[in-house]
Short mmCIF file of C-alpha atoms in Angstrom, two decimals:
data_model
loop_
_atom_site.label_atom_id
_atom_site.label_comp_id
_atom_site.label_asym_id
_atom_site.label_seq_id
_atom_site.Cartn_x
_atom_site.Cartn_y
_atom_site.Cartn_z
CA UNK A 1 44.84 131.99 14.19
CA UNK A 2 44.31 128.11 14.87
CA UNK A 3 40.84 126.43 15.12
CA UNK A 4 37.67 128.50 15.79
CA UNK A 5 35.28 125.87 17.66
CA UNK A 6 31.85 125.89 19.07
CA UNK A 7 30.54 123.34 20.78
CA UNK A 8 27.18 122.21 22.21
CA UNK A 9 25.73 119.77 24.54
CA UNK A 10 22.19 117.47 23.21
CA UNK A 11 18.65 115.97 24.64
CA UNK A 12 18.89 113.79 21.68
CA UNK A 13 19.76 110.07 23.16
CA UNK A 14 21.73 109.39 19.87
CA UNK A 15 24.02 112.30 20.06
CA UNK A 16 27.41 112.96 22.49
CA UNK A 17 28.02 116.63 21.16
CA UNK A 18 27.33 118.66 18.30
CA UNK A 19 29.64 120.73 16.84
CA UNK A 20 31.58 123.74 13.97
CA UNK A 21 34.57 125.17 13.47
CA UNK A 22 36.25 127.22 10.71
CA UNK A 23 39.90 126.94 10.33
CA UNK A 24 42.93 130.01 9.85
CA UNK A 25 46.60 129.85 9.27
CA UNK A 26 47.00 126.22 10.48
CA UNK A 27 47.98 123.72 8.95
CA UNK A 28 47.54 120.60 11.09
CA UNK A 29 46.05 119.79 14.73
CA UNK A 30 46.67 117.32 17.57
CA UNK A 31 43.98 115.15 17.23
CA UNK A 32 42.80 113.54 20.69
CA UNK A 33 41.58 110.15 20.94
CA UNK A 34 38.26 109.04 21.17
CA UNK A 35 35.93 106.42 21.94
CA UNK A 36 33.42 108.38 19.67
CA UNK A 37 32.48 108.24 15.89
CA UNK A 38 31.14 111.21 14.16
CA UNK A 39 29.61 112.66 11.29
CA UNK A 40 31.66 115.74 9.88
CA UNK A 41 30.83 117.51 6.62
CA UNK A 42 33.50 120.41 5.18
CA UNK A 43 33.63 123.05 2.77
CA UNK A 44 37.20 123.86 1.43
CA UNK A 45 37.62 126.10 -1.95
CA UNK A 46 34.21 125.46 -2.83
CA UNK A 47 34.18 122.05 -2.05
CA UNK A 48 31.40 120.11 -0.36
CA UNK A 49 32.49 116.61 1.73
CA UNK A 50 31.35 114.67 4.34
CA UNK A 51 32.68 111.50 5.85
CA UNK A 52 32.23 109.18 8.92
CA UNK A 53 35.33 109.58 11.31
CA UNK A 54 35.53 106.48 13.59
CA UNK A 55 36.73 106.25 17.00
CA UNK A 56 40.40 107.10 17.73
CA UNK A 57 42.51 104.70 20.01
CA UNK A 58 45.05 107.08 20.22
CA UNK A 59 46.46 111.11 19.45
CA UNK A 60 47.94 111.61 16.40
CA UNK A 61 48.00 114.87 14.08
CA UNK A 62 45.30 115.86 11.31
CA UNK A 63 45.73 117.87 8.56
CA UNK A 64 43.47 120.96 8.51
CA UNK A 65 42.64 122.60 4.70
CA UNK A 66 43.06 126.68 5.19
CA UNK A 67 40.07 128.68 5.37
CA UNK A 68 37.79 125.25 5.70
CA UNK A 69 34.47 125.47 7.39
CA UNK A 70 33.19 122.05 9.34
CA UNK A 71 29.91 121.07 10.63
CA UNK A 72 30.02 117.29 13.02
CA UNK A 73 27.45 115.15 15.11
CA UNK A 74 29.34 113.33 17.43
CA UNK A 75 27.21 109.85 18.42
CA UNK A 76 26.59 108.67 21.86
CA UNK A 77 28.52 105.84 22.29
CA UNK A 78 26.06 102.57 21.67
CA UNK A 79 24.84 104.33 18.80
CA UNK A 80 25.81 103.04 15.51
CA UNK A 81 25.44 102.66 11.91
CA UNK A 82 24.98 98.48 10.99
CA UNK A 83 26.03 99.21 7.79
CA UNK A 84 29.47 100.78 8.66
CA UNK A 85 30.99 98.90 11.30
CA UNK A 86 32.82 101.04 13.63
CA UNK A 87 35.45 98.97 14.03
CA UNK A 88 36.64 98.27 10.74
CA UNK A 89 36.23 102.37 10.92
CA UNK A 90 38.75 102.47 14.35
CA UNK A 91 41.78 105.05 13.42
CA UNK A 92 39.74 105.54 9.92
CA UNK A 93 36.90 106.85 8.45
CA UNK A 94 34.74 106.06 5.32
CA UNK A 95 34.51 108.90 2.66
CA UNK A 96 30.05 109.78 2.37
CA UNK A 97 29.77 110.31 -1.28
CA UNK A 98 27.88 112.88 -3.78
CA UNK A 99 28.25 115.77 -0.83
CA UNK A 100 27.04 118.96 -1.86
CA UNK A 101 25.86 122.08 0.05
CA UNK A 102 22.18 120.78 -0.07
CA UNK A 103 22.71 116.73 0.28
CA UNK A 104 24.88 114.04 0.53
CA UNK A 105 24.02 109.94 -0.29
CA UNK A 106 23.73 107.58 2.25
CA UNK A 107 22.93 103.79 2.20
CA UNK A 108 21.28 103.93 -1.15
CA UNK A 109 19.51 107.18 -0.45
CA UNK A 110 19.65 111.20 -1.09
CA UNK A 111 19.52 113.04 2.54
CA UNK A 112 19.14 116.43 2.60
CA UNK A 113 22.56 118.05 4.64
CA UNK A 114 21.77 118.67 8.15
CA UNK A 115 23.11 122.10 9.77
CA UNK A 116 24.43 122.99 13.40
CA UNK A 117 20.71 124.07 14.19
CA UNK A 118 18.80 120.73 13.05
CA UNK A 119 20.99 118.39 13.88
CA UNK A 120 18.79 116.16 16.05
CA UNK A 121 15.69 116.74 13.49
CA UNK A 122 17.80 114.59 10.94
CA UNK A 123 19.34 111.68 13.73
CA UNK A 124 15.23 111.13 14.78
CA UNK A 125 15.07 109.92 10.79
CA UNK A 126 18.09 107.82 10.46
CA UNK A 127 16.54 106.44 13.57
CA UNK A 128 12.85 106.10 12.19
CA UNK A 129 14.77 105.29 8.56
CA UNK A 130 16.31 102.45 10.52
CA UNK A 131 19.99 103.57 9.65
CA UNK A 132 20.99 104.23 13.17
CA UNK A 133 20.43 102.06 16.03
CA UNK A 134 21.77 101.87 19.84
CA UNK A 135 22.56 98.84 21.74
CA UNK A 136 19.92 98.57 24.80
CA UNK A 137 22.58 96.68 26.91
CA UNK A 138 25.32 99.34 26.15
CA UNK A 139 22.81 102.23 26.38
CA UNK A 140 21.82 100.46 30.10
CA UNK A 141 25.40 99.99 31.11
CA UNK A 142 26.59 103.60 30.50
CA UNK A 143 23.58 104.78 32.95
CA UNK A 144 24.68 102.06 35.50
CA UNK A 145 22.07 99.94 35.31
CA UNK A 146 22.68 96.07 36.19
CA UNK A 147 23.04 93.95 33.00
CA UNK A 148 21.02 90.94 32.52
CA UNK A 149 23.80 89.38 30.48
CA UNK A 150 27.34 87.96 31.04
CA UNK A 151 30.71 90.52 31.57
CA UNK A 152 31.78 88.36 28.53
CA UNK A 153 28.84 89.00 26.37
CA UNK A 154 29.03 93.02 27.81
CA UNK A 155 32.61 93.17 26.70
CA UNK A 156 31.62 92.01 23.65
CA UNK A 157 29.07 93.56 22.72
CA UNK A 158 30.72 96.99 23.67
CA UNK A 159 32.99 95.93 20.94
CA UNK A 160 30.73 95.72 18.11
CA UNK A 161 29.08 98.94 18.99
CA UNK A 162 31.73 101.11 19.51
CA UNK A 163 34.54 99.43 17.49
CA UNK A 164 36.67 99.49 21.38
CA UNK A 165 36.63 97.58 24.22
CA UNK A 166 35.52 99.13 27.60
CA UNK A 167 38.71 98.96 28.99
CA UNK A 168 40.19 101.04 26.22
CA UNK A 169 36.74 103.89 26.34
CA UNK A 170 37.45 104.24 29.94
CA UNK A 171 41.22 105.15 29.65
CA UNK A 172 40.64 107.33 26.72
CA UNK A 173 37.64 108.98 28.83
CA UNK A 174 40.11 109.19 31.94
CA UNK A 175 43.07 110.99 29.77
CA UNK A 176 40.80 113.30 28.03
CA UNK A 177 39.05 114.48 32.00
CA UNK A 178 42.68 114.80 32.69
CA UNK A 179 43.18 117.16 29.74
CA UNK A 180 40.54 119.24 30.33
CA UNK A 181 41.46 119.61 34.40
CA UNK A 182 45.38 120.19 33.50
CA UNK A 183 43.63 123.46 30.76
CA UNK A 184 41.21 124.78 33.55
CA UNK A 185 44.92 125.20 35.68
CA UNK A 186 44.59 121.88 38.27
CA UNK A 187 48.00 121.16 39.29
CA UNK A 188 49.19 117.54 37.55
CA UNK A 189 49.61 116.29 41.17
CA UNK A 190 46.13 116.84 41.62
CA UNK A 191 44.64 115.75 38.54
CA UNK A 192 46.57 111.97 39.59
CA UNK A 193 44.43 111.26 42.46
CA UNK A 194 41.55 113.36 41.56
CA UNK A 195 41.39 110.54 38.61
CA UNK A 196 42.74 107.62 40.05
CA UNK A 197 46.20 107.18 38.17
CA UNK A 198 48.98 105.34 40.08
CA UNK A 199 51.10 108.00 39.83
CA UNK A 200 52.64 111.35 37.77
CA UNK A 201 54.52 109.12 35.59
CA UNK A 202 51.44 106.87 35.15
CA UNK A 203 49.31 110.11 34.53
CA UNK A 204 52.45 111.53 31.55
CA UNK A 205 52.00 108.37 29.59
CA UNK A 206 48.38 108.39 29.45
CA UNK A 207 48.30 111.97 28.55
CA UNK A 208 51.23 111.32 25.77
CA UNK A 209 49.46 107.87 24.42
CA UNK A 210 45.64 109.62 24.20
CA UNK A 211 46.00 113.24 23.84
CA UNK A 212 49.38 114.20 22.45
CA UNK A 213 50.42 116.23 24.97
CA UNK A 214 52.17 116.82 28.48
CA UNK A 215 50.57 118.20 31.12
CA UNK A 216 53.03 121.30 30.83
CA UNK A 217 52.02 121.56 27.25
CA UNK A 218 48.25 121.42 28.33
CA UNK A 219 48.79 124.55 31.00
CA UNK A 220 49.81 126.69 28.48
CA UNK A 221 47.51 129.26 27.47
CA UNK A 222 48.48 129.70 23.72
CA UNK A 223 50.03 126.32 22.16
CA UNK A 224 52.03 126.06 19.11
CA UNK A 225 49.00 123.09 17.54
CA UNK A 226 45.51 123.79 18.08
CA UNK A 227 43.76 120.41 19.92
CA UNK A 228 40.66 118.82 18.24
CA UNK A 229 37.84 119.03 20.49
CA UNK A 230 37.54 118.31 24.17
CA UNK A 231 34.81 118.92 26.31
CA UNK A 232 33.00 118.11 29.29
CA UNK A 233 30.17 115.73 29.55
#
């Protein structure tokens, strides 16, 4: 009953996560936020679609079709598509057209559908293709190098790659490490200085705003609402 997921990590530079699921008897999820896009195809009833999910600010709950199968490639953050700007995409997404179970269209082209298994096969030619593209001083940032650039022109150009600002990626980051600690059975107390949160109360509200839950709700072993995916990086 719930969500069936599988997850798995990537060497590919352009990808966070790669991911499937099949869905039973559930009707909607809590979906987490996140400070990542992806690229999620479905099959529900015989029916083929795909769409671009953009970064979510904060939880909220999703829908889930009965019996659906999904297939997503979740982007490193930097990465982006020009010609979708993530954040007119922020707490949205933008529908891929002509999906079937062999291809889907995508700025002006026919692609052949990637799978679970070739995932980074088809990012390596929206790269070459010229589709997909990563910000060098976000890219540099995120491994801690020094910037050669302004905080102002950082900030801003984390912005117009990932649709947030860094502020925002690092408390959404922050809440969902929290999550995962408060599943694995770390007591809440713990999890507040382990993460640097002010306090309990401080660590309840991030929790509530970012991943829909409390961290009593997040101890429990079998919850009412299956959670959309959280992992560790």
């Amino acid at each position: 009953m719930g969500l069936e997921i599988e997850s798995r990590s990537s060497d590919s530079p352009y990808i966070e996560r790669v991911w499937r699921s099949r869905s039973h008897d559930v009707e909607r999820m809590t979906s987490v936020a996140t400070a990542h896009w992806d690229l999620v195809f479905w099959e529900h009833r015989g029916q083929v679609s795909a769409s671009v999910q953009g970064p979510e600010s904060r939880a909220g709950v999703a829908p889930v079709p009965e019996d659906a199968t999904f297939f997503g490639i979740i982007f490193a953050l930097g990465t982006s598509m020009p010609h979708l700007p993530l954040h007119r995409l922020v707490d949205g997404s933008a529908e891929i057209p002509d999906t079937t179970r062999k291809s889907f269209w995508l700025k002006g082209s026919t692609w052949r559908r990637p799978d679970y298994d070739n995932a980074e096969e088809f990012v390596r030619r929206l790269a070459r293709e010229g589709i997909l593209e990563v910000d060098p001083v976000i890219a540099g940032v995120l491994r801690g190098a020094p910037p050669d650039v302004s905080e102002r022109t950082v900030q801003r150009r984390f912005v117009a790659a990932t649709g947030l600002t860094r502020g925002a990626i690092r408390q959404i980051d922050r809440a969902r490490r929290a999550a995962i600690l408060l599943q694995e059975g770390v007591p809440a107390q713990d999890v507040t200085h382990r993460l640097g949160y002010f306090d309990q109360p401080h660590l309840a509200r991030s929790l509530t705003r970012y991943v829909g839950r409390t961290a009593t709700q997040l101890s429990e072993r079998d919850p009412a609402e299956p959670l959309s995916l959280l992992y560790k990086t």
